[in-house]
GROMACS .gro file of C-alpha atoms in nm:
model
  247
    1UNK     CA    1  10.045   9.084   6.554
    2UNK     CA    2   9.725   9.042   6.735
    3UNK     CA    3   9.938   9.091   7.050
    4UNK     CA    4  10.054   9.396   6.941
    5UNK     CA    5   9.709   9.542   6.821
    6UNK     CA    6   9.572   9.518   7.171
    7UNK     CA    7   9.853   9.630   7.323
    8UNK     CA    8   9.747   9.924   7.081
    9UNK     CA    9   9.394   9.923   7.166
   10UNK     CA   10   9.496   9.934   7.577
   11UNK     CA   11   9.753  10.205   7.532
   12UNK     CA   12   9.571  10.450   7.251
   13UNK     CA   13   9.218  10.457   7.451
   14UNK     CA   14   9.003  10.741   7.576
   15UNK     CA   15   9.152  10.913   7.879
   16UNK     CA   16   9.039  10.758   8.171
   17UNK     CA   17   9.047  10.915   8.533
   18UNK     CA   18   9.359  10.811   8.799
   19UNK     CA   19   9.269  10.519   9.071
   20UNK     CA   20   9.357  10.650   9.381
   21UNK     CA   21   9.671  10.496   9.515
   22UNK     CA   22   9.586  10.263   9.848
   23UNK     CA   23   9.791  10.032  10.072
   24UNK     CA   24   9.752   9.716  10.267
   25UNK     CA   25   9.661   9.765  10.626
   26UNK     CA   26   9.948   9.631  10.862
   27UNK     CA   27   9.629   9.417  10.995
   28UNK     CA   28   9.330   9.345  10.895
   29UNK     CA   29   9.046   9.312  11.065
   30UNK     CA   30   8.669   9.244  11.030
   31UNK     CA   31   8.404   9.340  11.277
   32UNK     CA   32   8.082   9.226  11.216
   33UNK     CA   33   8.073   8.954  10.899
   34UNK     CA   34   8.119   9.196  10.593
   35UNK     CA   35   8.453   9.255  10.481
   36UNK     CA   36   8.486   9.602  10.325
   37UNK     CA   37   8.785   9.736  10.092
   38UNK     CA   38   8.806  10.039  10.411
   39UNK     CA   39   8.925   9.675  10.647
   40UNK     CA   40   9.126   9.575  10.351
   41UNK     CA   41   9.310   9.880  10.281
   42UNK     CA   42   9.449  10.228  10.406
   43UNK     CA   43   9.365  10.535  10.274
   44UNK     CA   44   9.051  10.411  10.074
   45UNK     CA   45   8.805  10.685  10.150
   46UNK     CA   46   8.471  10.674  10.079
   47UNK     CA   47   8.505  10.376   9.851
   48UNK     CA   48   8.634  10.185  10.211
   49UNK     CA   49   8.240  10.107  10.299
   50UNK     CA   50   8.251   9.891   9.955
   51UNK     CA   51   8.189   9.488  10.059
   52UNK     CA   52   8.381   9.252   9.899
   53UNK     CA   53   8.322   8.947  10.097
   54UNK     CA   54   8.155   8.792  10.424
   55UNK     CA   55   8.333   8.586  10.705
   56UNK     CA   56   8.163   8.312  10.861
   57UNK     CA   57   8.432   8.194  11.053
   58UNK     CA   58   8.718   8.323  11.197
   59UNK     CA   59   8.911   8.419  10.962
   60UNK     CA   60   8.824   8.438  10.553
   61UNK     CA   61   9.100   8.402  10.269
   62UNK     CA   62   9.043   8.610   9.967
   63UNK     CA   63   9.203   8.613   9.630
   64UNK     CA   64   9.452   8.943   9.627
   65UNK     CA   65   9.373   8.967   9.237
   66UNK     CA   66   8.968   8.940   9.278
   67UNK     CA   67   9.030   9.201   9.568
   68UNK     CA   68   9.281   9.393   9.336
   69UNK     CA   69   8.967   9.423   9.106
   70UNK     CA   70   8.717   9.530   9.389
   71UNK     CA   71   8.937   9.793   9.439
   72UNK     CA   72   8.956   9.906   9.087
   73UNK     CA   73   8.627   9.904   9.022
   74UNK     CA   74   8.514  10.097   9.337
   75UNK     CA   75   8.848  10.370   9.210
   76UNK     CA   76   9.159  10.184   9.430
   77UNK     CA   77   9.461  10.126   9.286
   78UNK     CA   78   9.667   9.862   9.438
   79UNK     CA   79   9.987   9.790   9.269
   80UNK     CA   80  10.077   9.414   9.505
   81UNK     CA   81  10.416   9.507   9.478
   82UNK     CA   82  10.458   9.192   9.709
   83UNK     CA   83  10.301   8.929   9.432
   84UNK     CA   84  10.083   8.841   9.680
   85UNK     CA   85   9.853   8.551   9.565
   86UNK     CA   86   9.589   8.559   9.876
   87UNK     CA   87   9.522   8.762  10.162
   88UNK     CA   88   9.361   8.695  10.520
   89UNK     CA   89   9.132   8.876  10.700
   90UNK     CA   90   9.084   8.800  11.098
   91UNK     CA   91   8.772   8.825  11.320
   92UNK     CA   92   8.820   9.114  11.594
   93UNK     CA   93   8.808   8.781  11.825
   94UNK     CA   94   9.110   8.620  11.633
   95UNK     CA   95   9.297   8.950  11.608
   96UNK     CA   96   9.252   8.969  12.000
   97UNK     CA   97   9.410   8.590  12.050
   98UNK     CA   98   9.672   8.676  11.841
   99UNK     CA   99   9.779   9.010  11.990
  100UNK     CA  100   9.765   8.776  12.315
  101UNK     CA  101   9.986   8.533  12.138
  102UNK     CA  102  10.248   8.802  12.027
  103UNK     CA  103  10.330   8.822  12.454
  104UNK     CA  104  10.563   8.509  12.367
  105UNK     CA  105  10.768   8.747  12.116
  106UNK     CA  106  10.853   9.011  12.476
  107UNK     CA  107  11.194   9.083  12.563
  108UNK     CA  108  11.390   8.931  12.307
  109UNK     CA  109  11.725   9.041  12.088
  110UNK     CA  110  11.633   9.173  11.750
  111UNK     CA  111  11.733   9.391  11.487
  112UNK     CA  112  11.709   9.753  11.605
  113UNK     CA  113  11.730  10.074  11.382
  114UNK     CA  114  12.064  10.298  11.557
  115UNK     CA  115  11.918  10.627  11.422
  116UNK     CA  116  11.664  10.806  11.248
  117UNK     CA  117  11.591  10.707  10.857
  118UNK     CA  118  11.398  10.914  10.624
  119UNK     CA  119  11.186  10.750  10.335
  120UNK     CA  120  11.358  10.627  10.055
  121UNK     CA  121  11.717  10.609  10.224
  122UNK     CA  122  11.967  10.322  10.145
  123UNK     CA  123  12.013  10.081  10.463
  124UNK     CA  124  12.349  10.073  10.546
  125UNK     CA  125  12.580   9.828  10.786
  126UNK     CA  126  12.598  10.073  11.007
  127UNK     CA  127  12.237  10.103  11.046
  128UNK     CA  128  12.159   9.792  11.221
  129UNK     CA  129  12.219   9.649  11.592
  130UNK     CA  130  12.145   9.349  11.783
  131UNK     CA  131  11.948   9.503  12.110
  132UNK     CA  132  11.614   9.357  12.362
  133UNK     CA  133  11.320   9.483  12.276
  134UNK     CA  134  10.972   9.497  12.482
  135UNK     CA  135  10.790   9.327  12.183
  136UNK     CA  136  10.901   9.182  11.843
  137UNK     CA  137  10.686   9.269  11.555
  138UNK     CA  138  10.566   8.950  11.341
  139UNK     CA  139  10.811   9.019  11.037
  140UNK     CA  140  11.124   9.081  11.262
  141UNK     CA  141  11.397   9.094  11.035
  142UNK     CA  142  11.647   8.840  11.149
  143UNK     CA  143  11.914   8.860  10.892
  144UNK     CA  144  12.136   9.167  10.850
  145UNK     CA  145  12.223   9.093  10.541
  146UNK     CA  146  11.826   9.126  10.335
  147UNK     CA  147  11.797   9.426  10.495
  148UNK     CA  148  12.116   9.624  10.397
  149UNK     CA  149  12.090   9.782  10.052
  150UNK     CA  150  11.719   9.777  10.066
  151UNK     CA  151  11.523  10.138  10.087
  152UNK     CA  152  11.325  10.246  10.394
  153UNK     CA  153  10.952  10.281  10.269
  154UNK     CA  154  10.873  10.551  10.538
  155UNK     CA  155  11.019  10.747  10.807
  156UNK     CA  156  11.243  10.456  11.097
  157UNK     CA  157  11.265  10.586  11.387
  158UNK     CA  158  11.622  10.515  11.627
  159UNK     CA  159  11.594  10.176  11.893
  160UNK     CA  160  11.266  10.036  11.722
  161UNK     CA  161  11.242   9.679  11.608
  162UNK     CA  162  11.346   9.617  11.212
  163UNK     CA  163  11.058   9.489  11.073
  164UNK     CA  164  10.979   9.323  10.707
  165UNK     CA  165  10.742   9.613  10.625
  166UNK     CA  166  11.015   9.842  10.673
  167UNK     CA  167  11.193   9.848  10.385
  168UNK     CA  168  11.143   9.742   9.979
  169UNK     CA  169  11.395   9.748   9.679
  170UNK     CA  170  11.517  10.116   9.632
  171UNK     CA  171  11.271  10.323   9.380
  172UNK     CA  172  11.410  10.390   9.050
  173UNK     CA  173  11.119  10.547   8.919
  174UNK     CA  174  10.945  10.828   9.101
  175UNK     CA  175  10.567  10.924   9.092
  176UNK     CA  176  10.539  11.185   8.816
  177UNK     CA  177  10.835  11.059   8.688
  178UNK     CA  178  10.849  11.043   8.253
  179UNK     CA  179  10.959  10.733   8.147
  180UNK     CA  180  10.971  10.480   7.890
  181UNK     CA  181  10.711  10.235   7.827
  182UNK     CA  182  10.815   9.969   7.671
  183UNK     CA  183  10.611   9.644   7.493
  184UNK     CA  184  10.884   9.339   7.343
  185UNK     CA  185  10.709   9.014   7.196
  186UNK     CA  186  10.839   8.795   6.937
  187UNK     CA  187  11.074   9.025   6.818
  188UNK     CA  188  10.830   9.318   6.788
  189UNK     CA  189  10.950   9.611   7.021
  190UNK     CA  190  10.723   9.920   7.081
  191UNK     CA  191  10.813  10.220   7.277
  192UNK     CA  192  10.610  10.543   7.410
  193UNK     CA  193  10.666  10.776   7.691
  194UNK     CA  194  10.460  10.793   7.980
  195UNK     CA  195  10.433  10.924   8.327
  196UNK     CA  196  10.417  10.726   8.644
  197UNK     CA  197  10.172  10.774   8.928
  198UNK     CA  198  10.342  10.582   9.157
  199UNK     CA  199  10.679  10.466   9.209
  200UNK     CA  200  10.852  10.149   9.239
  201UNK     CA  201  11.158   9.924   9.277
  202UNK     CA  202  11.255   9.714   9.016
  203UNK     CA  203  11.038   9.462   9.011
  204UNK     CA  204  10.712   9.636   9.141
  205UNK     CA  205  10.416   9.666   8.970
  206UNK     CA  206  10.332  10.044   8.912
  207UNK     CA  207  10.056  10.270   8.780
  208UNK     CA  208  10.204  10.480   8.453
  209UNK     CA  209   9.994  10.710   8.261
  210UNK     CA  210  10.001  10.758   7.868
  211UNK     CA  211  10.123  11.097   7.772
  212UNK     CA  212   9.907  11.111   7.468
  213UNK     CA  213   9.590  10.917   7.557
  214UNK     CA  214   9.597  10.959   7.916
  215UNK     CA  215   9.492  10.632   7.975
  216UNK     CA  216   9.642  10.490   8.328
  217UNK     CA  217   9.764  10.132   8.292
  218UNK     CA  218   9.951   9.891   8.506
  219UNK     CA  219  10.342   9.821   8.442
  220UNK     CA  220  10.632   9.686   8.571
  221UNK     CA  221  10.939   9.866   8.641
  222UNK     CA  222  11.229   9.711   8.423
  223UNK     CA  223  11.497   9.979   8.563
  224UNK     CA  224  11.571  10.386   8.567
  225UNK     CA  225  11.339  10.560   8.414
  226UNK     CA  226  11.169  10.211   8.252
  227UNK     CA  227  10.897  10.013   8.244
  228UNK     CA  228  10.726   9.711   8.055
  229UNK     CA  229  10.422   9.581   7.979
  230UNK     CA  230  10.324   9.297   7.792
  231UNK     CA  231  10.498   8.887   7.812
  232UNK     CA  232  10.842   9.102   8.005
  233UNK     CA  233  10.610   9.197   8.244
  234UNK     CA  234  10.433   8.871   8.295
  235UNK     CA  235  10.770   8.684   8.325
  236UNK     CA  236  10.901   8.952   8.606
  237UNK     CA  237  10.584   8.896   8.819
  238UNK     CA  238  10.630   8.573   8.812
  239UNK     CA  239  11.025   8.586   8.871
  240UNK     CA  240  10.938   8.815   9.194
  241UNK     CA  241  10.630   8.535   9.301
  242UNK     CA  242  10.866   8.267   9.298
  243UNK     CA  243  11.135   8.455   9.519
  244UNK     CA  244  10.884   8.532   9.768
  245UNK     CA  245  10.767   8.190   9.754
  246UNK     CA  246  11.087   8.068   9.835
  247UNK     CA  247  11.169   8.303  10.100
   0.00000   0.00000   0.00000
């Protein structure tokens, strides 16, 4: 019962105001010793000149959850769809070496886009060719297979390079979406619509908003038009850490 009274407490409390939706930057880089949530992630605004840590070295490691709580504190909302656990940020000398480094992916066969996808289409067979490239990106897919059935996650352009950061599960839930939020624990089962602010995949951690309270929590998305919260959700994280892990 005491699970279910804070689930209560979280779900039933004054309206709170949206986090603004942000994204990992495809690298991150630090200039000058003070690691900001701007270096950290895309589209943070005016919160982006927050610190959240200082390098001494050349590179610093920082905890994605404490930097998934700088962000919500300064107004970010990021959902880690990824389960990342930690997160590097490079030096603008290290980022230089490594671009350097990246000459040894040139000219090589990849995994090439054959036309034009939109965001949020299916990856089909048909979709994919072996071809020579100028330059590999780091996350070069390199298996037909984990890429067909998956959803592109923005606009992929014809001949370029099939990267990791392409593509994600397909989105069953949409942002604005109403769906069902559901809590389960020890055979107690509570249910309450909600809307989403973001989407996801199955799988992905999501921002859904109480239709009575207004009060934006974080979920994960169960199937269509569902979501849970609560030990289901804990158990999918986990589920989705450990098949990245082993990846």
């Amino acid at each position: 019962m005491k699970a279910t009274a804070l689930l209560l407490v979280v779900l039933m409390a004054t309206p709170a105001l949206a986090a603004t939706p942000v994204t990992l930057r495809s690298e991150m880089v630090d200039t000058d010793g003070t690691v900001t949530l701007g270096e950290i992630f895309e589209g943070a605004g005016a919160a982006g000149r927050t610190p959240v840590a200082s390098r001494t070295g050349t590179t610093v490691m920082l905890s994605a959850n404490a930097v998934q709580a700088a962000g919500r504190r300064a107004g970010l909302d990021w959902a880690n769809a990824e389960g990342l656990r930690q997160i590097v940020v490079r030096g603008a000398a290290t980022a230089a070496t490594t671009a350097t480094a990246s000459a040894a992916r040139a000219n090589v066969d990849v995994l090439t886009w054959t036309r034009n996808l939109a965001a949020g289409e299916i990856v089909q067979p048909q979709d994919l060719v072996w071809a020579k490239v100028a330059l590999a990106p780091a996350d070069a897919a390199t298996d037909p297979d984990a890429v067909v059935g998956l959803a592109a996650r923005r606009t992929l352009r014809a001949g370029a390079a099939v990267a990791g950061r392409d593509v994600s599960a397909p989105q069953v839930i949409k942002s604005n979406d109403v769906i069902s939020l559901v809590f389960d624990d020890a055979g107690i089962t509570l249910t309450l619509q909600a809307k989403a602010i973001s989407g996801g995949g199955v799988g992905d951690t999501i921002s859904v908003q109480n239709v009575s309270s207004k009060k934006t929590i974080q979920a994960v998305v169960a199937g269509p038009g569902q979501a849970v919260v609560g030990p289901a959700a804990d158990q999918m994280k986990l589920y989705r850490s450990t098949r990245y892990a082993l990846r």
